[in-house]
CSV table of C-alpha atoms and ligand atoms in Angstrom, one decimal:
chain,number,residue,atom,x,y,z
O,278,UNK,CA,-36.1,-21.1,61.8
O,279,UNK,CA,-35.6,-20.2,58.0
O,280,UNK,CA,-32.9,-22.7,56.9
O,281,UNK,CA,-30.2,-20.6,55.3
O,282,UNK,CA,-29.9,-19.9,51.3
O,283,UNK,CA,-27.7,-22.9,50.0
O,284,UNK,CA,-24.9,-21.3,47.7
O,285,UNK,CA,-26.4,-21.6,44.2
O,286,UNK,CA,-25.3,-24.3,43.2
O,287,UNK,CA,-22.7,-24.7,41.0
O,288,UNK,CA,-22.5,-27.6,38.7
O,289,UNK,CA,-19.6,-28.9,36.9
O,290,UNK,CA,-19.3,-30.1,33.9
O,291,UNK,CA,-16.1,-30.9,32.1
O,292,UNK,CA,-15.5,-27.9,30.3
O,293,UNK,CA,-16.0,-25.6,33.3
O,294,UNK,CA,-13.4,-27.8,34.9
O,295,UNK,CA,-11.1,-27.2,32.7
O,296,UNK,CA,-12.1,-23.7,33.1
O,297,UNK,CA,-11.2,-23.8,36.7
O,298,UNK,CA,-8.2,-26.2,36.1
O,299,UNK,CA,-6.8,-23.1,33.7
O,300,UNK,CA,-7.2,-20.4,36.4
O,301,UNK,CA,-5.8,-22.2,38.9
O,302,UNK,CA,-2.2,-20.5,40.2
O,303,UNK,CA,-2.9,-18.6,37.0
O,304,UNK,CA,-1.1,-15.7,37.5
O,305,UNK,CA,-1.5,-14.2,33.6
O,306,UNK,CA,-4.6,-12.6,34.4
O,307,UNK,CA,-6.3,-13.9,30.9
O,308,UNK,CA,-8.7,-12.0,29.1
O,309,UNK,CA,-11.9,-14.2,28.3
O,310,UNK,CA,-11.0,-14.3,25.5
O,311,UNK,CA,-6.9,-16.0,25.7
O,312,UNK,CA,-9.6,-18.0,27.8
O,313,UNK,CA,-11.4,-19.1,25.3
O,314,UNK,CA,-8.9,-19.0,22.3
O,315,UNK,CA,-6.9,-21.5,24.7
O,316,UNK,CA,-9.2,-24.2,26.0
O,317,UNK,CA,-11.3,-24.2,22.5
O,318,UNK,CA,-8.7,-26.7,21.5
O,319,UNK,CA,-9.5,-29.4,23.7
O,320,UNK,CA,-12.7,-28.8,23.6
O,321,UNK,CA,-13.5,-27.4,20.2
O,322,UNK,CA,-17.5,-27.4,21.1
O,323,UNK,CA,-17.1,-25.2,23.6
O,324,UNK,CA,-19.3,-21.9,23.2
O,325,UNK,CA,-17.4,-18.1,23.8
O,326,UNK,CA,-20.7,-17.4,26.3
O,327,UNK,CA,-19.4,-21.0,28.4
O,328,UNK,CA,-16.9,-18.8,29.4
O,329,UNK,CA,-18.4,-15.8,29.6
O,330,UNK,CA,-20.8,-17.1,32.4
O,331,UNK,CA,-18.5,-19.4,33.6
O,332,UNK,CA,-16.4,-16.3,34.7
O,333,UNK,CA,-19.2,-14.0,35.8
O,334,UNK,CA,-20.3,-17.0,38.5
O,335,UNK,CA,-17.1,-17.2,39.9
O,336,UNK,CA,-17.0,-13.3,39.9
O,337,UNK,CA,-20.5,-13.7,41.9
O,338,UNK,CA,-19.2,-15.8,44.3
O,339,UNK,CA,-15.9,-13.8,44.9
O,340,UNK,CA,-13.4,-16.4,43.5
O,341,UNK,CA,-12.0,-14.3,40.9
O,342,UNK,CA,-11.5,-10.9,40.8
O,343,UNK,CA,-11.6,-8.9,38.2
O,344,UNK,CA,-8.9,-6.4,36.9
O,345,UNK,CA,-9.8,-3.3,34.8
O,346,UNK,CA,-6.2,-2.3,34.2
O,347,UNK,CA,-5.8,-2.9,30.8
O,348,UNK,CA,-8.8,-0.4,29.1
O,349,UNK,CA,-9.5,-2.3,26.6
O,350,UNK,CA,-10.7,-5.6,27.8
O,351,UNK,CA,-11.6,-7.2,31.3
O,352,UNK,CA,-8.8,-9.8,33.2
O,353,UNK,CA,-9.2,-12.1,35.5
O,354,UNK,CA,-7.2,-12.6,38.0
O,355,UNK,CA,-7.7,-16.1,40.9
O,356,UNK,CA,-5.1,-14.0,43.3
O,357,UNK,CA,-7.3,-13.4,45.6
O,358,UNK,CA,-4.6,-11.8,48.1
O,359,UNK,CA,-4.8,-8.4,48.3
O,360,UNK,CA,-2.5,-6.7,45.8
O,361,UNK,CA,-1.2,-4.9,42.9
O,362,UNK,CA,-0.6,-4.6,39.5
O,363,UNK,CA,1.7,-3.4,36.9
O,364,UNK,CA,0.7,-3.4,32.9
O,365,UNK,CA,2.8,-3.4,30.5
O,366,UNK,CA,2.3,-0.2,28.2
O,367,UNK,CA,3.3,-2.3,24.9
O,368,UNK,CA,2.5,-5.5,25.4
O,369,UNK,CA,-0.2,-6.0,27.5
O,370,UNK,CA,1.8,-8.3,30.2
O,371,UNK,CA,0.4,-7.7,33.8
O,372,UNK,CA,2.8,-8.5,36.8
O,373,UNK,CA,0.8,-8.8,40.3
O,374,UNK,CA,3.1,-6.8,43.2
O,375,UNK,CA,2.4,-8.3,46.9
O,376,UNK,CA,0.5,-5.6,48.8
O,377,UNK,CA,3.6,-5.5,51.8
O,378,UNK,CA,1.4,-3.6,54.1
O,379,UNK,CA,-2.4,-1.6,53.3
O,380,UNK,CA,-2.1,1.4,52.0
O,381,UNK,CA,-3.2,4.6,52.8
O,382,UNK,CA,-3.6,7.4,51.3
O,383,UNK,CA,-2.2,11.1,51.7
O,384,UNK,CA,-5.8,13.4,51.8
O,385,UNK,CA,-8.3,11.3,53.7
O,386,UNK,CA,-11.3,12.2,54.3
O,387,UNK,CA,-11.3,11.7,58.5
O,388,UNK,CA,-13.6,9.2,60.0
O,389,UNK,CA,-13.7,7.1,55.8
O,390,UNK,CA,-13.5,3.6,56.9
O,391,UNK,CA,-11.3,2.2,53.7
O,392,UNK,CA,-12.1,-1.0,52.9
O,393,UNK,CA,-8.7,-2.1,49.7
O,394,UNK,CA,-7.1,-0.3,47.7
O,395,UNK,CA,-5.1,-1.9,44.4
O,396,UNK,CA,-3.0,0.7,42.9
O,397,UNK,CA,-2.3,0.5,39.3
O,398,UNK,CA,1.1,1.0,37.8
O,399,UNK,CA,1.8,1.1,34.4
O,400,UNK,CA,5.7,0.9,32.7
O,401,UNK,CA,7.2,-1.6,30.0
O,402,UNK,CA,8.7,-4.6,31.0
O,403,UNK,CA,12.0,-6.2,30.2
O,404,UNK,CA,11.7,-7.3,27.0
O,405,UNK,CA,10.3,-4.9,25.2
O,406,UNK,CA,12.5,-2.4,26.4
O,407,UNK,CA,15.4,-4.8,24.7
O,408,UNK,CA,13.2,-4.8,21.8
O,409,UNK,CA,12.9,-1.3,21.5
O,410,UNK,CA,15.8,-1.0,22.2
O,411,UNK,CA,17.0,-2.3,19.2
O,412,UNK,CA,14.4,-0.6,16.6
O,413,UNK,CA,16.4,2.3,18.1
O,414,UNK,CA,19.5,1.2,16.8
O,415,UNK,CA,19.0,-0.2,13.7
O,416,UNK,CA,17.3,2.9,13.1
O,417,UNK,CA,19.9,5.2,13.9
O,418,UNK,CA,22.0,2.6,11.9
O,419,UNK,CA,20.2,3.2,8.3
O,420,UNK,CA,20.7,7.1,9.2
O,421,UNK,CA,24.3,6.8,9.6
O,422,UNK,CA,24.4,4.3,6.2
O,423,UNK,CA,22.9,7.8,4.0
Y,550,LIG,ZN1,5.6,-5.6,27.5
Y,551,LIG,MN1,-3.2,-9.8,40.5
């Protein structure tokens, strides 16, 4: 009998370990650039390619999810439980929304086997909403002065 192919070895260099540790339990949905900027302080020799390649192999192993809600850049999520995402269109913060029950969309064709879903919600977070409220107040005050 043929032995099953071993899962491709994941060599744990100190840099890769730092990336793993940074991602563990991280709910901020960092981009590759965010991770690189954060870890470069501690590992000045770390290259962006190391970050990128580590993320790719984690994706390949199914240990990480790529979130596509932010149009400009891929964001990464170690949270593997099914959940939805909420994006602040002002600051780009992504918030996890738990999936209470598997979604059954209306209009699902008969006999279609649904495997998973990830609903994207867009809005303005409370912090950005407050800032915009303040800006409006300021511009109203200026107009009043005239
Ligand atoms: Zn915001
Ligand atoms: Mn998430």
